[in-house]
mmCIF file of C-alpha atoms in Angstrom:
data_model
loop_
_atom_site.group_PDB
_atom_site.id
_atom_site.type_symbol
_atom_site.label_atom_id
_atom_site.label_comp_id
_atom_site.label_asym_id
_atom_site.label_seq_id
_atom_site.Cartn_x
_atom_site.Cartn_y
_atom_site.Cartn_z
ATOM 1 C CA MET I 16 -36.856 -18.491 16.939
ATOM 2 C CA ALA I 17 -37.489 -15.177 18.676
ATOM 3 C CA ALA I 18 -38.794 -12.288 16.619
ATOM 4 C CA VAL I 19 -36.494 -9.325 16.187
ATOM 5 C CA GLN I 20 -37.998 -6.183 17.667
ATOM 6 C CA GLU I 21 -37.710 -2.850 15.972
ATOM 7 C CA PRO I 22 -35.852 -0.324 18.124
ATOM 8 C CA LYS I 23 -38.087 2.351 19.602
ATOM 9 C CA LYS I 24 -37.514 5.970 18.719
ATOM 10 C CA THR I 25 -36.986 7.702 22.031
ATOM 11 C CA PRO I 26 -37.201 11.489 22.240
ATOM 12 C CA ILE I 27 -34.490 13.236 24.247
ATOM 13 C CA GLY I 28 -35.123 16.050 26.684
ATOM 14 C CA GLY I 29 -32.295 18.320 25.549
ATOM 15 C CA TYR I 30 -29.148 18.625 23.475
ATOM 16 C CA VAL I 31 -26.708 15.719 24.022
ATOM 17 C CA GLY I 32 -24.110 16.421 21.321
ATOM 18 C CA PHE I 33 -23.719 13.093 19.573
ATOM 19 C CA ASP I 34 -24.447 14.825 16.261
ATOM 20 C CA THR I 35 -20.887 16.213 16.423
ATOM 21 C CA ILE I 36 -19.268 12.752 16.545
ATOM 22 C CA PRO I 37 -18.460 12.694 12.784
ATOM 23 C CA THR I 38 -16.783 16.103 13.058
ATOM 24 C CA GLN I 39 -14.795 14.973 16.103
ATOM 25 C CA ILE I 40 -13.625 11.832 14.306
ATOM 26 C CA GLU I 41 -12.645 13.869 11.242
ATOM 27 C CA ARG I 42 -10.649 16.318 13.398
ATOM 28 C CA LYS I 43 -8.906 13.452 15.191
ATOM 29 C CA LEU I 44 -7.971 11.752 11.912
ATOM 30 C CA LEU I 45 -6.719 14.995 10.382
ATOM 31 C CA ARG I 46 -4.591 15.663 13.461
ATOM 32 C CA ARG I 47 -3.062 12.168 13.362
ATOM 33 C CA GLY I 48 -2.751 12.020 9.573
ATOM 34 C CA PHE I 49 -3.140 9.095 7.245
ATOM 35 C CA ALA I 50 -0.821 6.269 6.224
ATOM 36 C CA PHE I 51 -0.660 4.784 2.749
ATOM 37 C CA ASN I 52 1.721 1.999 1.735
ATOM 38 C CA VAL I 53 2.162 1.395 -1.988
ATOM 39 C CA MET I 54 4.290 -1.335 -3.568
ATOM 40 C CA LEU I 55 5.747 -1.002 -7.054
ATOM 41 C CA VAL I 56 6.212 -4.286 -8.945
ATOM 42 C CA GLY I 57 7.525 -4.568 -12.478
ATOM 43 C CA ALA I 58 10.521 -5.127 -14.686
ATOM 44 C CA THR I 59 13.403 -2.677 -14.639
ATOM 45 C CA GLY I 60 12.929 0.421 -16.783
ATOM 46 C CA LEU I 61 9.124 0.492 -17.028
ATOM 47 C CA GLY I 62 8.712 3.849 -15.258
ATOM 48 C CA LYS I 63 7.622 2.770 -11.780
ATOM 49 C CA SER I 64 9.501 5.558 -10.021
ATOM 50 C CA THR I 65 8.482 8.118 -12.628
ATOM 51 C CA LEU I 66 4.775 7.270 -12.311
ATOM 52 C CA LEU I 67 4.791 7.529 -8.528
ATOM 53 C CA ASN I 68 6.698 10.822 -8.584
ATOM 54 C CA THR I 69 4.160 12.141 -11.096
ATOM 55 C CA LEU I 70 1.121 10.932 -9.107
ATOM 56 C CA PHE I 71 2.224 12.790 -5.989
ATOM 57 C CA ALA I 72 3.784 15.769 -7.825
ATOM 58 C CA ALA I 73 7.007 15.387 -5.844
ATOM 59 C CA HIS I 74 10.395 13.753 -6.180
ATOM 60 C CA LEU I 75 9.786 10.832 -3.833
ATOM 61 C CA ILE I 76 12.058 8.137 -5.210
ATOM 62 C CA ASP I 77 15.036 8.203 -7.526
ATOM 63 C CA SER I 78 14.616 6.604 -10.877
ATOM 64 C CA LYS I 79 16.992 3.753 -11.405
ATOM 65 C CA GLY I 80 17.093 4.527 -15.105
ATOM 66 C CA ARG I 81 20.060 5.381 -17.248
ATOM 67 C CA PHE I 82 22.408 8.293 -16.659
ATOM 68 C CA LYS I 83 23.982 7.855 -20.120
ATOM 69 C CA VAL I 84 22.538 6.552 -23.373
ATOM 70 C CA ASN I 85 24.687 3.388 -23.564
ATOM 71 C CA GLU I 86 24.365 2.523 -19.874
ATOM 72 C CA PRO I 87 21.992 -0.316 -18.905
ATOM 73 C CA PRO I 88 19.273 0.570 -16.377
ATOM 74 C CA ARG I 89 20.284 0.149 -12.739
ATOM 75 C CA GLN I 90 18.294 -2.417 -10.804
ATOM 76 C CA THR I 91 16.769 -2.561 -7.350
ATOM 77 C CA THR I 92 18.419 -5.471 -5.566
ATOM 78 C CA GLU I 93 16.211 -5.832 -2.495
ATOM 79 C CA ILE I 94 12.787 -4.824 -1.243
ATOM 80 C CA ALA I 95 13.279 -1.357 0.174
ATOM 81 C CA PRO I 96 10.473 0.604 1.877
ATOM 82 C CA VAL I 97 11.033 4.368 1.978
ATOM 83 C CA THR I 98 8.713 6.638 3.989
ATOM 84 C CA HIS I 99 7.853 10.233 3.117
ATOM 85 C CA HIS I 100 5.712 12.714 5.039
ATOM 86 C CA ILE I 101 3.579 14.787 2.681
ATOM 87 C CA GLU I 102 1.175 17.574 3.595
ATOM 88 C CA GLU I 103 -1.462 19.122 1.371
ATOM 89 C CA ASN I 104 -3.933 21.750 2.623
ATOM 90 C CA GLY I 105 -3.425 20.678 6.232
ATOM 91 C CA VAL I 106 -3.921 16.958 5.525
ATOM 92 C CA ARG I 107 -0.865 14.899 6.466
ATOM 93 C CA LEU I 108 -0.002 11.708 4.627
ATOM 94 C CA LYS I 109 2.675 9.245 5.640
ATOM 95 C CA LEU I 110 3.447 7.628 2.290
ATOM 96 C CA THR I 111 5.583 4.506 2.269
ATOM 97 C CA VAL I 112 6.856 3.456 -1.139
ATOM 98 C CA ILE I 113 7.992 -0.154 -1.323
ATOM 99 C CA ASP I 114 10.285 -0.615 -4.289
ATOM 100 C CA THR I 115 10.780 -4.244 -5.273
ATOM 101 C CA PRO I 116 13.537 -6.106 -7.083
ATOM 102 C CA GLY I 117 13.169 -6.002 -10.853
ATOM 103 C CA TYR I 118 10.314 -8.397 -11.412
ATOM 104 C CA ALA I 119 10.711 -10.494 -14.586
ATOM 105 C CA ASP I 120 14.274 -9.324 -15.257
ATOM 106 C CA LEU I 121 15.671 -12.855 -15.373
ATOM 107 C CA MET I 122 15.405 -15.556 -18.026
ATOM 108 C CA ASN I 123 13.556 -17.898 -15.640
ATOM 109 C CA ASN I 124 10.942 -15.891 -13.749
ATOM 110 C CA GLU I 125 9.171 -18.841 -12.175
ATOM 111 C CA HIS I 126 9.822 -17.745 -8.576
ATOM 112 C CA CYS I 127 10.349 -14.003 -9.060
ATOM 113 C CA LEU I 128 7.248 -13.097 -7.033
ATOM 114 C CA ASP I 129 8.169 -15.263 -4.039
ATOM 115 C CA PRO I 130 10.065 -12.542 -2.113
ATOM 116 C CA ILE I 131 7.338 -10.003 -2.884
ATOM 117 C CA LEU I 132 4.557 -12.290 -1.631
ATOM 118 C CA LYS I 133 6.627 -13.175 1.439
ATOM 119 C CA TYR I 134 7.067 -9.466 2.231
ATOM 120 C CA ILE I 135 3.321 -8.775 1.894
ATOM 121 C CA LYS I 136 2.328 -11.755 4.042
ATOM 122 C CA ASP I 137 4.999 -10.935 6.654
ATOM 123 C CA GLN I 138 3.641 -7.387 7.020
ATOM 124 C CA TYR I 139 0.086 -8.661 7.538
ATOM 125 C CA ALA I 140 1.289 -11.255 10.058
ATOM 126 C CA HIS I 141 3.308 -8.608 11.934
ATOM 127 C CA PHE I 142 0.301 -6.269 12.130
ATOM 128 C CA LEU I 143 -1.988 -9.087 13.291
ATOM 129 C CA ARG I 144 0.471 -10.102 16.035
ATOM 130 C CA LYS I 145 0.613 -6.503 17.279
ATOM 131 C CA GLU I 146 -3.171 -6.204 17.176
ATOM 132 C CA LEU I 147 -3.807 -9.449 19.065
ATOM 133 C CA THR I 148 -1.414 -8.851 21.968
ATOM 134 C CA ALA I 149 -3.059 -8.434 25.368
ATOM 135 C CA ALA I 150 -1.337 -5.128 26.123
ATOM 136 C CA ARG I 151 -1.352 -3.683 22.647
ATOM 137 C CA GLU I 152 -0.028 -0.287 21.701
ATOM 138 C CA ARG I 153 -2.419 2.643 21.519
ATOM 139 C CA TYR I 154 -1.531 3.286 17.889
ATOM 140 C CA ILE I 155 -0.059 0.453 15.816
ATOM 141 C CA THR I 156 2.121 1.537 12.920
ATOM 142 C CA ASP I 157 0.547 0.057 9.815
ATOM 143 C CA THR I 158 3.196 -1.476 7.555
ATOM 144 C CA ARG I 159 0.735 -3.581 5.556
ATOM 145 C CA VAL I 160 0.745 -3.092 1.796
ATOM 146 C CA HIS I 161 -2.396 -1.132 0.868
ATOM 147 C CA CYS I 162 -1.841 -0.998 -2.874
ATOM 148 C CA VAL I 163 0.293 -2.908 -5.384
ATOM 149 C CA LEU I 164 0.962 -1.204 -8.696
ATOM 150 C CA PHE I 165 1.894 -3.970 -11.118
ATOM 151 C CA PHE I 166 3.715 -2.784 -14.261
ATOM 152 C CA ILE I 167 3.563 -4.935 -17.396
ATOM 153 C CA ASN I 168 6.101 -4.587 -20.179
ATOM 154 C CA PRO I 169 4.433 -3.056 -23.272
ATOM 155 C CA SER I 170 5.906 -5.569 -25.720
ATOM 156 C CA GLY I 171 3.266 -5.080 -28.404
ATOM 157 C CA GLN I 172 2.198 -8.693 -28.027
ATOM 158 C CA SER I 173 -0.401 -10.266 -25.807
ATOM 159 C CA TYR I 174 0.578 -10.933 -22.226
ATOM 160 C CA ALA I 175 2.599 -14.042 -21.438
ATOM 161 C CA ASP I 176 0.970 -17.217 -20.128
ATOM 162 C CA ASP I 177 2.762 -16.617 -16.814
ATOM 163 C CA ASP I 178 0.801 -13.386 -16.362
ATOM 164 C CA ASP I 179 -2.432 -15.420 -16.322
ATOM 165 C CA ASP I 180 -1.558 -16.892 -12.919
ATOM 166 C CA ASP I 181 -2.307 -14.597 -9.981
ATOM 167 C CA HIS I 182 0.908 -15.850 -8.292
ATOM 168 C CA GLY I 183 -0.829 -15.944 -4.930
ATOM 169 C CA PHE I 184 -1.830 -12.271 -4.843
ATOM 170 C CA SER I 185 -5.411 -13.326 -4.181
ATOM 171 C CA ASP I 186 -4.170 -14.970 -0.960
ATOM 172 C CA ALA I 187 -3.217 -11.607 0.505
ATOM 173 C CA PRO I 188 -5.900 -10.388 2.925
ATOM 174 C CA PRO I 189 -7.616 -7.134 1.927
ATOM 175 C CA ALA I 190 -6.563 -3.911 3.645
ATOM 176 C CA THR I 191 -8.996 -2.729 6.301
#
């Protein structure tokens, strides 16, 4: 096996300018802005919308809670991504909130995560297809899920045996 040689330190004859590369990259990223896709998963009425609105100090999504005391909470019926453009001190953020159907709202919750996992995997597959095309776009819109906030019902008891299973979340590839 060939020995690995240490690179030689070569002095330069004048100023080249590669020390400004980090600043140039930062400027480019700030000009383009950042994208962040967050998915909210949990039973109806646990405060998913309220938490997200509080985290970003803005009214981003409507709570599906009660309008009247005796009214049952309204439920999300399908996976619905909603995109918001937020700016703070010149930094732009394209925030996509993916609200999911009320997880664990039914009596039999055996397959309640199936549509959520399908959505996550579909977004990764879509991004990979776009990235691997021969004539790919200059900037690919990232619809992959970067963060999943999983809300657990505070029942006062230990978590259910079903919560022990990762339901395939470990199969989702990490965000890059």
